[in-house]
Amino acid sequence: MTAVISKKALGIAPMSNNKMIMSFISEKVQALILPMAGIFCFMLLWSLTASSIDTSLGKFPGPHAVATQVVNLIDEHNAERDKADVFYIRQDERNKVRMAKDPSYQPKVRIYTGKETFLDQILTSLVTVISGFLVAAVIAIPLGIAIGLSKTLNTAINPIIQIFKPVSPLAWLPIVTMVVSALYVSPDPMFAKSFITSLITVTLCSLWPMVINTSFGVVSMNQDWVNVSKVLSLPKHVHIQKIVLPASIPAIFTGMRMSLGIAWMVLIAAEMLSQSPGLGKFVWDEFQNGSSQSLSRIMTAVLTIGLIGYLLDRTMLQLQRILSWDKSSAQL
Amino acid sequence: MSIILDISKVDMVFPTPKGDFTALKGVDLQIKKGEFISLIGHSGCGKSTVLNIVACLHRATLGGVLLNNKEVTEPGPERAVVFQNHSLLPWLTAYQNIELAVKQVFKNKMSPAEMKEWIEHNLRLVHMDHAKDKRPDEISGGMKQRIGIARALAMKPEVLLMDEPFGALDALTRAHMQDSLMEIQQKLNNTVIMITHDVDEAVLLSDRIVMMTNGPAATIGEILDVNLPHPRNRLALAEDVEYNRLRSAVLTFLYEKQRKVEVIPTAESTKTTEKAGIKQNTSSVA
Ligand SMILES: Nc1ncnc2c1ncn2[C@@H]1O[C@H](COP(=O)(O)OP(=O)(O)O)[C@@H](O)[C@H]1O
Ligand SMILES: [Mg+2]
């Protein structure tokens, strides 16, 4: 925020055209060079400290070790995919041969059950976090609007929100796991139980920031807009659709970005704790594995988690830029 | 001409943490069809409260408002309001802002083509047809206020209520807007109540100037008939004897009879009290 303000202040200062172009260019260059310099310094510091820390699993992984692991993990993924392809080709051939011998034979099709690779785990975590987040949004935004519009509802629900908000969703995990195992019983489940458990955990922690921010957006809506709606005698549903919802879009997005950030952090921890597939499980498995490569693989996962978290936030921000009328709140 | 709006013995008491606050006491005013009324008074005396009661954004504690001899109890588009801070919806373009109003008011009375024509007609009326696809944050304060007026006019109101419509504008833009408003009023002959604290604006535009006493328990102090012929020209009127008599009558009321006790009339202190008044005003509305 402060950076934005100071830039604006710079723009206001009287300057000649030439100077303005120069300062614009230097601003762009700074925006590119400074982060690069920062990253470079971090790398340097990292490799220096890494080489001086000895653990029972060997040296602490530096940038080089991580880079090697990135290549390794991608290779492993490709190898695993090749294995799967080979498996399916062989299965096909086998079935064809049996069919030729005996036309009444029902071909058996089995699904390849190989080890989940790093890239598979990334995908699992991403799908889980997005699904859980979407479920939370579908519940939280209407609830937030209802609470924002009705003082009665607000007074009734507020204590519940205040009590559940500070609970770490990880504390819910055992309860969620037990309830899911008890209730989610179907002979041919569409989703794995572990997926449902992780999803509910993500939903639980995404819910509160969105509810609170949405209702705050509704309550702090410009009173003039409400008066416009009153003078027009807009029916309730039109009022919500045309006035309340657009007016609180900036606050809703603030809540969504907060939620998504928390959701991603919590999901990794939940996956580690409950051994559900995903990046968290990858980290935990490597930790249990304890090979000479484990630390560098964990370090790779840590950086990946950070990068994905960053990209998720950027995506939300981009979405906000497209959807929100209030461009000033869609900065940073 | 017939009485269209009857503000009948209105009292307004606001409950506050420090006890009841009587803002208005016995406000009584009858307005004829096609009349242009200015409501003038010091900041914080209760002008907005009167307007909000007519619009039914507030309910009077005692007394009431009759429109065409029927008591009004809810806000409605037949009493359209132009707010001080334009109050356009920032996520809609100028056209869409007016469209929202037109679609609601003429739901089953106009075809889509007629609606489009009517919206564009009102944009032309305020000379804003070139900016119809602009959003409020892309146009100047004066332009926003024009759109706000177009939106209110598009509702075909029986009474047009304006709360310091030009208060936030610079002097030059304000003069333009006043001329535009006079031009529109010549064409449409609406019934208008306009709040202002600009003496020239009041004399230039009105048929009657209603002057309010200072609060608490504010009420109507004097009513001044303005019988200047239309169309009025601000330059020609500057020399006009009648114009200057009216002008000084309003000034006398405001700065002698209803002079604010604490105000020593230097530019500085008037400004600060005004600001304080506005601040109080917005915080009480929010
Ligand atoms: N909702 C409210 N609650 C309490 N006091 C109010 C409220 N609205 C207005 N007032 C008070 O009523 C008086 C008149 O306010 P207002 O009508 O806004 O004045 P004006 O428009 O003439 O500047 C002020 O003293 C103000 O503080
Ligand atoms: Mg006011």
XYZ file of C-alpha atoms and ligand atoms in Angstrom:
646
model
C 0.000 0.000 0.000
C 2.658 2.458 1.055
C 4.619 1.768 -2.103
C 1.581 2.613 -4.196
C 0.969 5.841 -2.349
C 4.567 6.991 -2.666
C 4.546 6.257 -6.388
C 1.426 8.330 -6.790
C 3.010 11.110 -4.788
C 5.978 10.998 -7.151
C 3.656 11.263 -10.117
C 2.014 14.370 -8.694
C 5.290 16.251 -8.311
C 5.712 18.621 -11.249
C 8.163 17.196 -13.759
C 9.101 17.834 -17.335
C 7.978 15.309 -19.899
C 11.447 13.940 -20.413
C 12.067 13.544 -16.740
C 8.760 11.793 -16.398
C 9.648 9.242 -19.065
C 13.034 8.707 -17.464
C 11.537 8.188 -14.050
C 8.969 5.824 -15.574
C 11.725 3.737 -17.134
C 13.823 3.733 -14.014
C 10.767 2.667 -12.052
C 10.285 -0.291 -14.405
C 13.954 -1.191 -14.220
C 13.856 -0.984 -10.461
C 10.788 -3.179 -10.362
C 12.763 -5.804 -12.276
C 16.282 -5.412 -10.925
C 15.610 -5.049 -7.219
C 13.748 -8.363 -6.830
C 16.452 -10.089 -8.906
C 19.116 -8.666 -6.653
C 17.117 -9.816 -3.649
C 16.824 -13.336 -4.991
C 20.517 -13.432 -5.847
C 21.512 -12.362 -2.329
C 19.167 -14.945 -0.870
C 20.708 -17.704 -3.048
C 24.200 -16.696 -2.006
C 23.324 -16.639 1.673
C 21.470 -19.913 1.299
C 24.334 -21.785 -0.320
C 26.814 -20.391 2.201
C 24.748 -21.422 5.229
C 23.720 -24.710 3.623
C 27.268 -25.901 3.216
C 28.018 -25.228 6.866
C 25.077 -27.163 8.319
C 25.596 -30.893 8.760
C 22.616 -33.102 9.557
C 22.345 -36.833 10.132
C 21.106 -37.038 6.548
C 24.117 -35.270 5.110
C 24.679 -31.644 4.243
C 21.796 -29.203 4.268
C 20.629 -28.904 0.641
C 21.777 -25.830 -1.210
C 20.405 -24.380 -4.459
C 22.363 -26.865 -6.507
C 20.972 -29.889 -4.683
C 17.466 -28.550 -5.149
C 17.993 -27.966 -8.854
C 19.222 -31.557 -9.214
C 16.149 -32.831 -7.406
C 13.819 -30.845 -9.665
C 15.321 -32.697 -12.655
C 15.187 -36.010 -10.776
C 11.569 -35.593 -9.773
C 10.496 -34.764 -13.312
C 12.467 -37.734 -14.659
C 10.833 -40.006 -12.108
C 7.457 -38.698 -13.157
C 8.151 -39.427 -16.835
C 9.487 -42.863 -16.012
C 6.357 -43.639 -14.028
C 4.170 -42.483 -16.931
C 6.149 -44.695 -19.333
C 5.586 -47.643 -17.029
C 1.885 -46.945 -17.026
C 1.785 -46.743 -20.808
C 3.606 -50.031 -21.098
C 1.182 -51.598 -18.639
C -1.856 -50.488 -20.644
C -0.387 -51.616 -23.960
C 0.373 -55.031 -22.520
C -3.099 -55.315 -21.008
C -4.654 -54.414 -24.360
C -2.595 -57.012 -26.187
C -3.402 -59.675 -23.644
C -7.100 -58.947 -23.948
C -6.984 -59.024 -27.735
C -5.299 -62.408 -27.725
C -7.887 -63.835 -25.322
C -10.702 -62.338 -27.406
C -9.358 -63.907 -30.573
C -9.232 -67.321 -28.898
C -12.603 -67.035 -27.202
C -15.079 -64.401 -28.545
C -17.305 -64.686 -25.480
C -14.484 -63.555 -23.176
C -15.129 -60.328 -21.231
C -11.909 -58.269 -21.373
C -10.583 -57.239 -17.965
C -9.458 -53.652 -17.685
C -7.423 -52.791 -14.614
C -6.198 -49.363 -13.656
C -2.472 -48.942 -13.223
C -1.672 -48.397 -9.559
C 1.853 -47.053 -9.522
C 3.504 -44.801 -7.008
C 2.268 -41.217 -7.006
C 4.978 -38.912 -8.294
C 5.815 -35.433 -7.112
C 3.850 -33.885 -9.960
C 0.846 -36.104 -9.143
C 0.976 -34.898 -5.550
C 1.095 -31.267 -6.677
C -1.979 -31.816 -8.819
C -3.830 -33.566 -5.978
C -3.097 -30.725 -3.571
C -4.149 -28.111 -6.117
C -7.425 -29.842 -6.907
C -8.141 -30.276 -3.197
C -7.412 -26.690 -2.250
C -9.464 -25.270 -5.126
C -12.434 -27.569 -4.506
C -12.445 -26.881 -0.777
C -12.121 -23.177 -1.431
C -15.003 -23.167 -3.906
C -17.258 -25.065 -1.518
C -16.397 -22.511 1.169
C -17.116 -19.594 -1.175
C -20.517 -21.011 -2.115
C -21.438 -21.171 1.574
C -19.630 -18.100 2.876
C -20.642 -15.386 0.416
C -24.431 -15.817 0.705
C -24.058 -16.249 4.470
C -21.913 -13.125 4.713
C -24.439 -11.105 2.722
C -27.298 -12.360 4.889
C -25.401 -11.470 8.060
C -24.455 -8.073 6.671
C -28.052 -7.265 5.771
C -29.723 -8.458 8.952
C -28.743 -7.103 12.344
C -30.740 -9.872 13.985
C -28.898 -12.588 12.134
C -25.594 -10.858 12.836
C -26.247 -10.744 16.565
C -27.344 -14.376 16.528
C -24.459 -15.787 14.526
C -21.604 -13.546 15.605
C -20.716 -15.471 18.799
C -20.533 -18.732 16.834
C -18.200 -17.179 14.281
C -16.033 -15.648 16.977
C -15.652 -18.999 18.723
C -14.948 -21.116 15.664
C -12.759 -18.611 13.850
C -9.653 -19.036 16.057
C -9.827 -22.851 15.986
C -7.070 -24.322 13.881
C -8.709 -26.552 11.299
C -6.082 -29.143 12.196
C -7.858 -29.562 15.507
C -10.948 -30.493 13.525
C -9.065 -33.073 11.504
C -9.650 -36.122 13.761
C -13.349 -35.294 14.062
C -13.703 -34.696 10.327
C -11.887 -37.954 9.595
C -14.151 -39.945 11.900
C -17.335 -38.336 10.618
C -16.343 -38.828 6.989
C -15.532 -42.511 7.586
C -18.850 -42.967 9.351
C -21.081 -41.079 6.927
C -19.372 -41.301 3.562
C -20.012 -44.957 2.861
C -20.806 -45.971 -0.658
C -19.754 -49.126 -2.479
C -18.360 -47.160 -5.377
C -17.288 -43.761 -4.018
C -16.865 -40.963 -6.543
C -14.162 -39.348 -4.414
C -11.622 -40.890 -2.112
C -12.310 -40.511 1.603
C -8.968 -38.808 2.079
C -9.952 -36.233 -0.533
C -13.227 -35.482 1.237
C -11.456 -35.153 4.585
C -8.885 -32.718 3.204
C -11.575 -30.801 1.350
C -13.702 -30.317 4.469
C -10.649 -29.191 6.411
C -9.855 -26.618 3.723
C -13.490 -25.496 3.634
C -13.580 -25.054 7.401
C -10.622 -22.722 7.446
C -11.621 -20.801 4.294
C -15.076 -20.110 5.589
C -14.501 -17.505 8.289
C -12.402 -14.867 6.522
C -14.881 -14.881 3.641
C -17.955 -14.675 5.891
C -16.447 -11.891 7.982
C -15.151 -9.838 5.052
C -18.333 -10.231 3.013
C -20.552 -9.135 5.880
C -18.187 -6.264 6.615
C -18.404 -5.208 2.970
C -22.190 -5.229 3.142
C -22.377 -3.328 6.434
C -19.905 -0.646 5.362
C -21.618 -0.122 2.018
C -22.029 3.540 1.040
C -25.330 4.653 2.580
C -26.087 6.770 -0.501
C -26.330 3.621 -2.623
C -28.778 2.122 -0.162
C -30.805 5.332 -0.354
C -30.787 5.189 -4.151
C -32.146 1.669 -3.923
C -34.828 2.803 -1.458
C -35.914 5.723 -3.641
C -36.176 3.362 -6.608
C -38.149 0.941 -4.403
C -36.049 -1.939 -5.707
C -37.449 -5.332 -4.660
C -35.243 -7.227 -2.190
C -33.733 -9.648 -4.694
C -32.924 -6.868 -7.182
C -31.458 -4.818 -4.326
C -29.131 -7.674 -3.386
C -28.219 -8.501 -6.966
C -27.740 -4.973 -8.323
C -26.568 -3.002 -5.276
C -25.367 -5.158 -2.367
C -23.382 -7.761 -4.285
C -21.429 -5.391 -6.546
C -20.876 -2.986 -3.651
C -19.254 -5.673 -1.541
C -17.201 -7.264 -4.320
C -13.944 -5.589 -3.197
C -14.400 -6.828 0.371
C -15.405 -10.279 -0.881
C -12.180 -10.503 -2.843
C -10.142 -9.437 0.167
C -11.748 -12.281 2.087
C -11.188 -14.740 -0.746
C -7.502 -13.933 -0.995
C -7.061 -14.294 2.755
C -8.952 -17.577 2.707
C -7.026 -19.055 -0.154
C -3.703 -18.217 1.502
C -4.745 -19.835 4.771
C -6.316 -22.784 2.947
C -3.085 -23.600 1.145
C -1.045 -23.511 4.354
C -3.531 -25.602 6.254
C -3.927 -28.162 3.493
C -0.223 -29.045 3.452
C -0.220 -29.488 7.228
C -3.413 -31.554 7.079
C -1.964 -33.816 4.407
C 1.139 -34.400 6.526
C -0.927 -35.140 9.598
C -3.502 -37.425 8.024
C -1.352 -39.019 5.331
C -3.797 -37.935 2.637
C -2.326 -37.768 -0.845
C -0.782 -34.426 -1.738
C 2.346 -32.352 -1.273
C 2.142 -32.693 2.507
C 2.278 -36.456 2.227
C 5.217 -36.168 -0.113
C 7.130 -34.175 2.502
C 6.202 -36.564 5.282
C 7.109 -39.657 3.246
C 10.483 -38.218 2.392
C 11.058 -37.372 6.041
C 10.212 -40.945 7.066
C 12.285 -42.272 4.193
C 15.450 -40.653 5.487
C 17.671 -41.261 2.482
C 20.580 -39.059 1.531
C 18.317 -37.302 -0.969
C 15.417 -36.719 1.381
C 16.373 -33.296 2.650
C 16.911 -31.845 -0.793
C 13.620 -33.331 -1.961
C 11.832 -31.805 1.014
C 13.519 -28.498 0.303
C 12.271 -28.714 -3.284
C 8.767 -29.371 -2.017
C 8.974 -26.409 0.364
C 9.953 -24.068 -2.450
C 7.234 -25.531 -4.666
C 4.637 -24.969 -1.947
C 5.756 -21.360 -1.669
C 5.683 -20.822 -5.412
C 2.232 -22.338 -5.790
C 0.917 -20.277 -2.879
C 2.244 -17.182 -4.593
C 0.713 -18.157 -7.937
C -2.657 -18.873 -6.310
C -2.660 -15.382 -4.807
C -1.657 -13.817 -8.130
C -4.456 -15.671 -9.871
C -6.988 -14.344 -7.372
C -5.588 -10.862 -7.814
C -5.891 -11.131 -11.591
C -9.454 -12.361 -11.195
C -10.169 -9.399 -8.946
C -8.723 -7.005 -11.526
C -11.070 -8.434 -14.138
C -14.193 -8.701 -12.000
C -14.007 -5.845 -9.511
C -15.036 -2.311 -10.360
C -12.783 -0.936 -7.643
C -9.393 -1.069 -9.312
C -7.694 0.660 -6.371
C -8.444 -2.224 -4.036
C -6.987 -4.700 -6.546
C -3.406 -3.600 -6.104
C -0.441 -5.329 -4.452
C -52.438 26.252 -9.082
C -53.054 23.198 -6.943
C -51.014 22.109 -3.924
C -49.044 19.018 -4.887
C -46.943 18.567 -1.761
C -48.011 19.351 1.784
C -45.409 19.160 4.541
C -47.738 19.268 7.489
C -46.583 20.349 10.980
C -43.531 18.123 11.010
C -41.505 17.492 14.174
C -38.372 15.404 14.105
C -36.765 14.055 17.247
C -33.620 11.957 16.979
C -32.929 9.607 19.859
C -29.246 9.977 20.722
C -27.091 8.441 23.458
C -27.244 11.805 25.261
C -31.039 11.889 25.158
C -33.526 13.049 22.575
C -32.479 15.717 20.115
C -35.242 17.806 18.580
C -33.997 18.675 15.114
C -37.235 20.079 13.641
C -40.243 21.652 15.297
C -43.438 22.489 13.440
C -42.139 22.649 9.890
C -45.139 23.467 7.720
C -44.962 24.143 3.989
C -47.301 23.815 1.017
C -45.848 23.561 -2.468
C -47.723 24.182 -5.698
C -47.319 22.135 -8.847
C -44.429 23.364 -10.964
C -42.949 25.451 -8.207
C -39.205 25.686 -7.628
C -38.481 25.980 -3.912
C -35.090 26.658 -2.360
C -34.449 25.635 1.214
C -31.727 27.758 2.714
C -30.229 27.875 6.186
C -27.031 27.446 8.099
C -25.240 24.126 8.154
C -26.752 21.638 10.547
C -30.082 23.448 10.940
C -32.070 20.529 9.527
C -32.465 21.088 5.796
C -31.430 17.555 4.865
C -33.711 16.211 7.547
C -36.683 17.990 5.927
C -35.771 16.587 2.535
C -35.243 13.086 3.921
C -38.656 13.224 5.552
C -40.256 14.192 2.237
C -38.364 11.325 0.580
C -39.357 9.054 3.500
C -35.765 8.114 4.119
C -36.610 9.347 7.639
C -40.023 9.169 9.263
C -41.257 12.305 10.984
C -41.862 11.972 14.722
C -44.983 14.113 14.471
C -46.918 15.372 11.478
C -46.480 14.028 7.985
C -46.141 14.610 4.275
C -49.004 14.532 1.774
C -48.405 14.094 -1.925
C -51.544 14.828 -3.950
C -53.483 14.655 -0.670
C -52.226 11.169 0.133
C -49.836 10.563 2.993
C -46.507 9.109 1.907
C -44.973 6.447 4.137
C -42.277 4.868 1.996
C -39.569 6.129 -0.352
C -40.559 6.051 -3.991
C -39.418 7.190 -7.424
C -42.227 9.790 -7.640
C -40.096 11.710 -5.102
C -36.729 11.312 -6.834
C -33.665 12.504 -4.940
C -30.450 14.045 -6.238
C -27.901 13.511 -3.473
C -25.061 15.845 -2.668
C -22.353 13.331 -3.543
C -23.822 12.197 -6.865
C -24.333 8.670 -5.412
C -23.924 7.037 -8.808
C -23.166 3.335 -8.625
C -19.466 3.161 -9.504
C -19.683 -0.272 -11.133
C -22.211 0.941 -13.719
C -21.703 3.290 -16.652
C -23.640 6.547 -16.897
C -26.140 4.856 -19.199
C -26.521 1.826 -16.925
C -27.028 3.999 -13.868
C -30.004 5.635 -15.527
C -31.124 2.331 -16.995
C -31.388 0.795 -13.524
C -33.841 3.541 -12.579
C -35.802 3.467 -15.842
C -36.138 -0.326 -15.823
C -37.503 -0.242 -12.306
C -39.897 2.677 -12.728
C -41.259 1.868 -16.196
C -41.095 -1.927 -15.917
C -44.354 -2.719 -17.680
C -45.007 0.668 -19.237
C -42.242 1.010 -21.831
C -40.838 -1.300 -24.463
C -37.061 -1.863 -24.430
C -36.738 0.449 -27.424
C -38.746 3.167 -25.708
C -36.608 2.770 -22.596
C -33.425 3.169 -24.596
C -34.786 6.283 -26.266
C -35.929 7.696 -22.913
C -32.516 7.102 -21.282
C -30.746 8.751 -24.184
C -33.212 11.627 -24.148
C -32.398 12.321 -20.503
C -28.668 12.090 -21.171
C -29.085 14.676 -23.936
C -31.096 16.866 -21.589
C -28.109 17.218 -19.242
C -25.655 17.356 -22.191
C -24.048 14.084 -21.243
C -24.826 11.897 -24.259
C -21.141 11.839 -25.214
C -20.205 10.224 -21.883
C -22.897 7.604 -21.719
C -20.469 4.673 -21.621
C -18.160 6.227 -19.054
C -18.034 5.065 -15.477
C -18.351 7.576 -12.641
C -14.645 7.473 -11.801
C -13.796 8.443 -15.380
C -15.720 11.724 -15.370
C -15.511 14.983 -13.433
C -17.581 15.932 -10.401
C -19.845 18.206 -12.428
C -20.451 15.497 -15.004
C -21.301 13.008 -12.281
C -23.808 15.440 -10.831
C -25.364 15.880 -14.294
C -25.819 12.124 -14.580
C -27.315 12.085 -11.095
C -29.820 14.724 -12.185
C -30.562 12.826 -15.400
C -31.214 9.696 -13.360
C -33.657 11.549 -11.131
C -35.403 13.240 -14.093
C -35.663 9.892 -15.888
C -37.956 8.680 -13.110
C -40.507 11.356 -14.187
C -40.886 12.380 -10.541
C -43.827 14.382 -9.262
C -41.430 16.181 -6.965
C -37.702 16.448 -7.532
C -35.691 16.651 -4.326
C -32.138 17.976 -4.476
C -29.818 18.086 -1.461
C -27.117 20.660 -2.160
C -26.692 19.255 -5.665
C -23.887 21.640 -6.548
C -22.344 21.997 -3.099
C -19.283 19.933 -3.913
C -18.501 21.710 -7.193
C -16.170 24.616 -7.949
C -17.754 28.009 -8.599
C -17.437 27.950 -12.378
C -18.840 24.451 -12.786
C -21.596 25.371 -10.368
C -22.616 28.332 -12.528
C -22.757 26.047 -15.583
C -24.886 23.566 -13.704
C -27.256 26.270 -12.519
C -27.728 27.459 -16.100
C -28.363 23.892 -17.229
C -30.862 23.373 -14.443
C -32.707 26.596 -15.396
C -32.829 25.468 -19.007
C -34.231 22.069 -18.011
C -36.726 23.665 -15.657
C -37.933 25.923 -18.523
C -38.642 22.799 -20.577
C -40.091 20.460 -17.957
C -41.560 22.772 -15.323
C -40.980 20.242 -12.541
C -41.901 20.694 -8.926
C -38.538 21.034 -7.187
C -37.245 21.370 -3.656
C -33.571 22.274 -3.671
C -31.385 22.679 -0.608
C -28.617 25.203 -0.954
C -26.514 27.467 1.139
C -25.602 29.642 -1.822
C -27.650 32.843 -1.744
C -27.198 33.661 -5.449
C -28.175 30.156 -6.428
C -31.347 30.418 -4.366
C -32.427 33.756 -5.868
C -31.453 32.805 -9.411
C -33.333 29.520 -9.545
C -36.302 29.723 -7.208
C -39.905 30.812 -7.263
C -39.853 30.865 -3.471
C -37.014 30.844 -0.975
C -37.749 29.088 2.287
C -35.390 30.220 5.030
C -34.876 28.034 8.061
C -34.000 29.125 11.572
C -31.041 27.616 13.375
C -31.484 24.372 15.245
C -32.131 22.737 17.552
C -35.892 22.747 17.028
C -35.393 24.467 13.695
C -38.402 25.655 11.764
C -39.288 27.868 8.820
C -38.310 31.449 9.611
C -39.346 33.421 6.550
C -40.543 32.711 3.038
C -39.523 35.006 0.229
C -41.389 35.147 -3.101
C -39.133 35.599 -6.103
C -41.077 37.229 -8.906
C -38.261 37.696 -11.386
C -39.347 36.835 -14.950
C -38.017 33.727 -16.711
C -35.664 33.043 -18.417
C -33.221 34.558 -15.991
C -29.760 35.676 -16.903
C -27.168 35.938 -14.168
C -25.293 38.799 -15.855
C -28.365 40.920 -16.500
C -29.631 40.266 -12.984
C -26.420 41.456 -11.358
C -27.588 45.022 -11.932
C -31.270 44.322 -11.291
C -32.779 46.208 -8.340
C -35.313 43.527 -7.420
C -32.661 40.812 -7.608
C -30.406 42.710 -5.268
C -33.258 43.437 -2.876
C -34.056 39.706 -2.658
C -30.432 38.855 -2.287
C -29.920 41.207 0.614
C -33.151 40.024 2.219
C -31.773 36.475 2.336
C -28.395 37.693 3.530
C -30.028 39.749 6.267
C -31.978 36.731 7.425
C -28.949 34.486 7.471
C -26.340 36.823 8.885
C -28.345 39.135 11.131
C -31.526 37.476 12.273
C -30.200 33.908 12.305
C -26.562 34.625 12.810
C -24.823 31.692 14.403
C -23.886 32.808 17.896
C -20.396 31.378 17.891
C -19.596 32.532 14.368
C -17.391 35.558 13.982
C -17.916 36.062 10.254
C -14.371 35.788 8.974
C -13.810 33.506 6.027
C -11.702 31.136 8.119
C -14.188 30.439 10.874
C -17.193 30.111 8.568
C -15.294 27.481 6.674
C -14.423 25.456 9.737
C -17.958 25.500 11.126
C -19.251 24.493 7.759
C -16.844 21.609 7.602
C -17.769 20.520 11.088
C -21.424 20.667 10.081
C -20.853 18.518 7.021
C -18.823 16.021 8.987
C -21.530 15.698 11.575
C -24.029 15.340 8.814
C -22.300 12.459 7.057
C -21.491 10.642 10.245
C -25.095 10.839 11.334
C -26.309 9.474 8.017
C -23.826 6.579 7.930
N -29.709 10.291 12.354
C -29.484 11.334 13.181
N -29.337 11.123 14.499
C -29.110 12.156 15.335
N -29.018 13.432 14.956
C -29.166 13.722 13.660
C -29.386 12.680 12.693
N -29.475 13.246 11.463
C -29.310 14.578 11.660
N -29.108 14.857 12.959
C -28.935 16.194 13.541
O -29.975 16.994 13.078
C -29.495 18.296 12.787
C -29.859 18.672 11.363
O -29.103 17.904 10.463
P -29.204 18.100 8.886
O -30.630 18.006 8.497
O -28.299 17.120 8.260
O -28.657 19.574 8.685
P -28.380 20.375 7.330
O -28.703 19.488 6.181
O -29.228 21.578 7.404
O -26.947 20.756 7.349
C -27.996 18.285 13.014
O -27.733 18.897 14.260
C -27.659 16.836 13.058
O -26.599 16.604 13.920
Mg -27.393 18.679 4.687
